[in-house]
Amino acid sequence: PDPLALKDVLAKHKLVFVTFSGGNLGIDDPDKQIADMMDKAQYAHKAGALSFQITSPGRKDGVDGAKLKALGKLLTEVGKRTAELGLP
């Protein structure tokens, strides 16, 4: 739905949009991953969400230090950008 319409419906029912979950953030194609998350964050912001959540992809194959470092860099970048929108 339109984010402003969602915001209006929530307000009408005195509901607070606490967190929008953007889903998993993968490390493949970082620019596309960041752009996708920021599209979701923009929607969340317009709809009145108070925070933005990102989940990590599954680690069925164990923990890989290089992949975790890449994921950390992406999370940091998305976090900086969502903070500019006022979404922790």
Short mmCIF file of N, CA and C in Angstrom, two decimals:
data_model
loop_
_atom_site.label_atom_id
_atom_site.label_comp_id
_atom_site.label_asym_id
_atom_site.label_seq_id
_atom_site.Cartn_x
_atom_site.Cartn_y
_atom_site.Cartn_z
N PRO A 1 0.83 -1.21 0.00
CA PRO A 1 0.00 0.00 0.00
C PRO A 1 0.86 1.26 0.00
N ASP A 2 0.23 2.33 -0.34
CA ASP A 2 0.90 3.63 -0.31
C ASP A 2 1.35 3.91 1.12
N PRO A 3 2.60 4.34 1.32
CA PRO A 3 3.08 4.56 2.69
C PRO A 3 2.30 5.62 3.46
N LEU A 4 1.88 6.66 2.78
CA LEU A 4 1.11 7.70 3.47
C LEU A 4 -0.27 7.21 3.85
N ALA A 5 -0.86 6.36 3.01
CA ALA A 5 -2.16 5.77 3.34
C ALA A 5 -2.01 4.84 4.55
N LEU A 6 -0.93 4.08 4.58
CA LEU A 6 -0.67 3.20 5.72
C LEU A 6 -0.50 4.03 6.99
N LYS A 7 0.24 5.11 6.90
CA LYS A 7 0.45 5.98 8.06
C LYS A 7 -0.89 6.53 8.57
N ASP A 8 -1.76 6.92 7.65
CA ASP A 8 -3.08 7.45 8.04
C ASP A 8 -3.94 6.39 8.72
N VAL A 9 -3.93 5.17 8.17
CA VAL A 9 -4.72 4.09 8.77
C VAL A 9 -4.22 3.77 10.17
N LEU A 10 -2.91 3.70 10.33
CA LEU A 10 -2.34 3.42 11.66
C LEU A 10 -2.72 4.52 12.64
N ALA A 11 -2.61 5.77 12.22
CA ALA A 11 -2.97 6.89 13.09
C ALA A 11 -4.45 6.86 13.46
N LYS A 12 -5.28 6.55 12.49
CA LYS A 12 -6.72 6.47 12.73
C LYS A 12 -7.06 5.47 13.84
N HIS A 13 -6.29 4.39 13.88
CA HIS A 13 -6.53 3.34 14.88
C HIS A 13 -5.61 3.46 16.10
N LYS A 14 -4.91 4.60 16.17
CA LYS A 14 -4.00 4.89 17.29
C LYS A 14 -2.95 3.80 17.48
N LEU A 15 -2.40 3.35 16.35
CA LEU A 15 -1.35 2.35 16.36
C LEU A 15 -0.01 2.99 16.02
N VAL A 16 1.05 2.48 16.59
CA VAL A 16 2.39 2.98 16.34
C VAL A 16 3.14 1.96 15.49
N PHE A 17 3.73 2.43 14.41
CA PHE A 17 4.53 1.59 13.52
C PHE A 17 5.94 1.56 14.12
N VAL A 18 6.20 0.59 14.94
CA VAL A 18 7.45 0.56 15.70
C VAL A 18 8.64 0.21 14.82
N THR A 19 8.57 -0.91 14.11
CA THR A 19 9.73 -1.37 13.34
C THR A 19 9.31 -1.92 11.99
N PHE A 20 10.06 -1.54 10.98
CA PHE A 20 9.90 -2.11 9.65
C PHE A 20 11.07 -3.05 9.43
N SER A 21 10.82 -4.29 9.09
CA SER A 21 11.90 -5.24 8.82
C SER A 21 12.19 -5.26 7.33
N GLY A 22 13.40 -4.89 6.99
CA GLY A 22 13.82 -4.86 5.59
C GLY A 22 14.24 -6.21 5.05
N GLY A 23 14.30 -7.21 5.93
CA GLY A 23 14.71 -8.54 5.49
C GLY A 23 16.22 -8.72 5.52
N ASN A 24 16.67 -9.72 4.79
CA ASN A 24 18.10 -10.05 4.77
C ASN A 24 18.90 -9.07 3.92
N LEU A 25 20.13 -8.87 4.34
CA LEU A 25 21.08 -8.07 3.58
C LEU A 25 22.18 -9.01 3.14
N GLY A 26 22.27 -9.27 1.84
CA GLY A 26 23.31 -10.14 1.32
C GLY A 26 24.55 -9.34 0.97
N ILE A 27 25.65 -10.03 0.76
CA ILE A 27 26.90 -9.34 0.44
C ILE A 27 27.19 -9.31 -1.06
N ASP A 28 26.41 -10.06 -1.84
CA ASP A 28 26.60 -10.04 -3.29
C ASP A 28 26.00 -8.75 -3.85
N ASP A 29 26.70 -8.11 -4.74
CA ASP A 29 26.26 -6.87 -5.39
C ASP A 29 25.90 -5.81 -4.33
N PRO A 30 26.90 -5.35 -3.58
CA PRO A 30 26.66 -4.41 -2.47
C PRO A 30 25.87 -3.17 -2.84
N ASP A 31 26.14 -2.59 -4.01
CA ASP A 31 25.40 -1.37 -4.40
C ASP A 31 23.91 -1.64 -4.54
N LYS A 32 23.57 -2.78 -5.14
CA LYS A 32 22.16 -3.14 -5.29
C LYS A 32 21.53 -3.45 -3.93
N GLN A 33 22.27 -4.12 -3.07
CA GLN A 33 21.77 -4.45 -1.74
C GLN A 33 21.46 -3.18 -0.95
N ILE A 34 22.38 -2.23 -1.00
CA ILE A 34 22.17 -0.96 -0.29
C ILE A 34 20.98 -0.21 -0.89
N ALA A 35 20.91 -0.16 -2.21
CA ALA A 35 19.79 0.55 -2.86
C ALA A 35 18.46 -0.09 -2.49
N ASP A 36 18.39 -1.42 -2.48
CA ASP A 36 17.15 -2.11 -2.11
C ASP A 36 16.75 -1.79 -0.67
N MET A 37 17.72 -1.81 0.23
CA MET A 37 17.41 -1.51 1.64
C MET A 37 16.97 -0.06 1.80
N MET A 38 17.58 0.84 1.05
CA MET A 38 17.21 2.24 1.17
C MET A 38 15.83 2.51 0.58
N ASP A 39 15.44 1.77 -0.45
CA ASP A 39 14.07 1.89 -0.96
C ASP A 39 13.08 1.50 0.15
N LYS A 40 13.39 0.42 0.84
CA LYS A 40 12.52 -0.05 1.93
C LYS A 40 12.53 0.95 3.09
N ALA A 41 13.71 1.51 3.38
CA ALA A 41 13.81 2.47 4.47
C ALA A 41 13.03 3.75 4.15
N GLN A 42 13.07 4.18 2.91
CA GLN A 42 12.30 5.36 2.50
C GLN A 42 10.81 5.10 2.70
N TYR A 43 10.36 3.91 2.31
CA TYR A 43 8.96 3.54 2.50
C TYR A 43 8.62 3.57 3.99
N ALA A 44 9.47 2.95 4.80
CA ALA A 44 9.23 2.89 6.24
C ALA A 44 9.15 4.29 6.84
N HIS A 45 10.05 5.15 6.42
CA HIS A 45 10.08 6.52 6.92
C HIS A 45 8.78 7.26 6.57
N LYS A 46 8.37 7.14 5.31
CA LYS A 46 7.14 7.80 4.87
C LYS A 46 5.91 7.25 5.58
N ALA A 47 5.96 5.97 5.93
CA ALA A 47 4.83 5.33 6.61
C ALA A 47 4.83 5.59 8.11
N GLY A 48 5.88 6.25 8.61
CA GLY A 48 5.92 6.62 10.02
C GLY A 48 6.59 5.63 10.94
N ALA A 49 7.36 4.69 10.40
CA ALA A 49 8.05 3.72 11.25
C ALA A 49 9.05 4.45 12.15
N LEU A 50 9.25 3.90 13.34
CA LEU A 50 10.19 4.49 14.29
C LEU A 50 11.59 3.92 14.15
N SER A 51 11.70 2.72 13.58
CA SER A 51 13.01 2.09 13.42
C SER A 51 13.00 1.15 12.22
N PHE A 52 14.20 0.76 11.80
CA PHE A 52 14.38 -0.10 10.64
C PHE A 52 15.25 -1.27 11.05
N GLN A 53 14.82 -2.47 10.71
CA GLN A 53 15.53 -3.69 11.10
C GLN A 53 16.04 -4.41 9.86
N ILE A 54 17.24 -4.94 9.98
CA ILE A 54 17.80 -5.79 8.94
C ILE A 54 18.18 -7.10 9.60
N THR A 55 17.84 -8.20 8.95
CA THR A 55 18.22 -9.50 9.47
C THR A 55 19.41 -10.01 8.68
N SER A 56 20.16 -10.90 9.28
CA SER A 56 21.33 -11.44 8.59
C SER A 56 20.95 -12.72 7.86
N PRO A 57 21.63 -12.97 6.75
CA PRO A 57 21.35 -14.20 6.03
C PRO A 57 21.79 -15.41 6.84
N GLY A 58 21.21 -16.55 6.56
CA GLY A 58 21.59 -17.77 7.26
C GLY A 58 23.05 -18.11 7.05
N ARG A 59 23.61 -18.79 8.00
CA ARG A 59 25.02 -19.19 7.92
C ARG A 59 25.11 -20.71 8.04
N LYS A 60 24.46 -21.39 7.12
CA LYS A 60 24.45 -22.86 7.14
C LYS A 60 25.84 -23.44 6.98
N ASP A 61 26.69 -22.73 6.26
CA ASP A 61 28.03 -23.23 5.97
C ASP A 61 29.05 -22.80 7.02
N GLY A 62 28.58 -22.30 8.15
CA GLY A 62 29.49 -21.85 9.20
C GLY A 62 29.79 -20.37 9.07
N VAL A 63 30.69 -19.92 9.89
CA VAL A 63 31.04 -18.50 9.94
C VAL A 63 32.31 -18.28 9.12
N ASP A 64 32.24 -17.37 8.21
CA ASP A 64 33.36 -17.00 7.36
C ASP A 64 33.73 -15.57 7.71
N GLY A 65 34.93 -15.37 8.23
CA GLY A 65 35.36 -14.05 8.67
C GLY A 65 35.28 -12.98 7.60
N ALA A 66 35.68 -13.31 6.38
CA ALA A 66 35.66 -12.33 5.29
C ALA A 66 34.22 -11.93 4.95
N LYS A 67 33.31 -12.91 4.96
CA LYS A 67 31.91 -12.61 4.66
C LYS A 67 31.28 -11.77 5.77
N LEU A 68 31.61 -12.09 7.01
CA LEU A 68 31.08 -11.31 8.12
C LEU A 68 31.60 -9.87 8.09
N LYS A 69 32.85 -9.70 7.71
CA LYS A 69 33.42 -8.36 7.60
C LYS A 69 32.71 -7.58 6.49
N ALA A 70 32.45 -8.23 5.36
CA ALA A 70 31.74 -7.58 4.25
C ALA A 70 30.32 -7.21 4.68
N LEU A 71 29.66 -8.11 5.40
CA LEU A 71 28.32 -7.83 5.89
C LEU A 71 28.34 -6.66 6.87
N GLY A 72 29.33 -6.64 7.74
CA GLY A 72 29.46 -5.54 8.70
C GLY A 72 29.62 -4.19 8.01
N LYS A 73 30.39 -4.15 6.94
CA LYS A 73 30.57 -2.90 6.19
C LYS A 73 29.24 -2.45 5.58
N LEU A 74 28.50 -3.41 5.01
CA LEU A 74 27.21 -3.05 4.43
C LEU A 74 26.23 -2.58 5.49
N LEU A 75 26.19 -3.27 6.62
CA LEU A 75 25.29 -2.85 7.70
C LEU A 75 25.63 -1.45 8.18
N THR A 76 26.91 -1.16 8.29
CA THR A 76 27.34 0.17 8.72
C THR A 76 26.88 1.23 7.73
N GLU A 77 27.05 0.96 6.44
CA GLU A 77 26.65 1.93 5.42
C GLU A 77 25.13 2.15 5.43
N VAL A 78 24.37 1.07 5.49
CA VAL A 78 22.91 1.22 5.53
C VAL A 78 22.51 1.96 6.81
N GLY A 79 23.15 1.62 7.92
CA GLY A 79 22.85 2.30 9.19
C GLY A 79 23.09 3.79 9.13
N LYS A 80 24.17 4.20 8.51
CA LYS A 80 24.45 5.64 8.35
C LYS A 80 23.35 6.31 7.54
N ARG A 81 22.95 5.65 6.48
CA ARG A 81 21.95 6.25 5.59
C ARG A 81 20.55 6.27 6.24
N THR A 82 20.19 5.21 6.95
CA THR A 82 18.87 5.21 7.60
C THR A 82 18.87 6.21 8.75
N ALA A 83 19.99 6.40 9.41
CA ALA A 83 20.07 7.39 10.49
C ALA A 83 19.78 8.79 9.95
N GLU A 84 20.22 9.06 8.73
CA GLU A 84 19.93 10.36 8.11
C GLU A 84 18.45 10.57 7.91
N LEU A 85 17.70 9.48 7.80
CA LEU A 85 16.23 9.57 7.68
C LEU A 85 15.56 9.66 9.05
N GLY A 86 16.35 9.44 10.09
CA GLY A 86 15.78 9.42 11.44
C GLY A 86 15.33 8.04 11.86
N LEU A 87 15.80 7.01 11.16
CA LEU A 87 15.44 5.64 11.48
C LEU A 87 16.65 4.91 12.05
N PRO A 88 16.65 4.66 13.36
CA PRO A 88 17.76 3.87 13.92
C PRO A 88 17.66 2.42 13.47
#
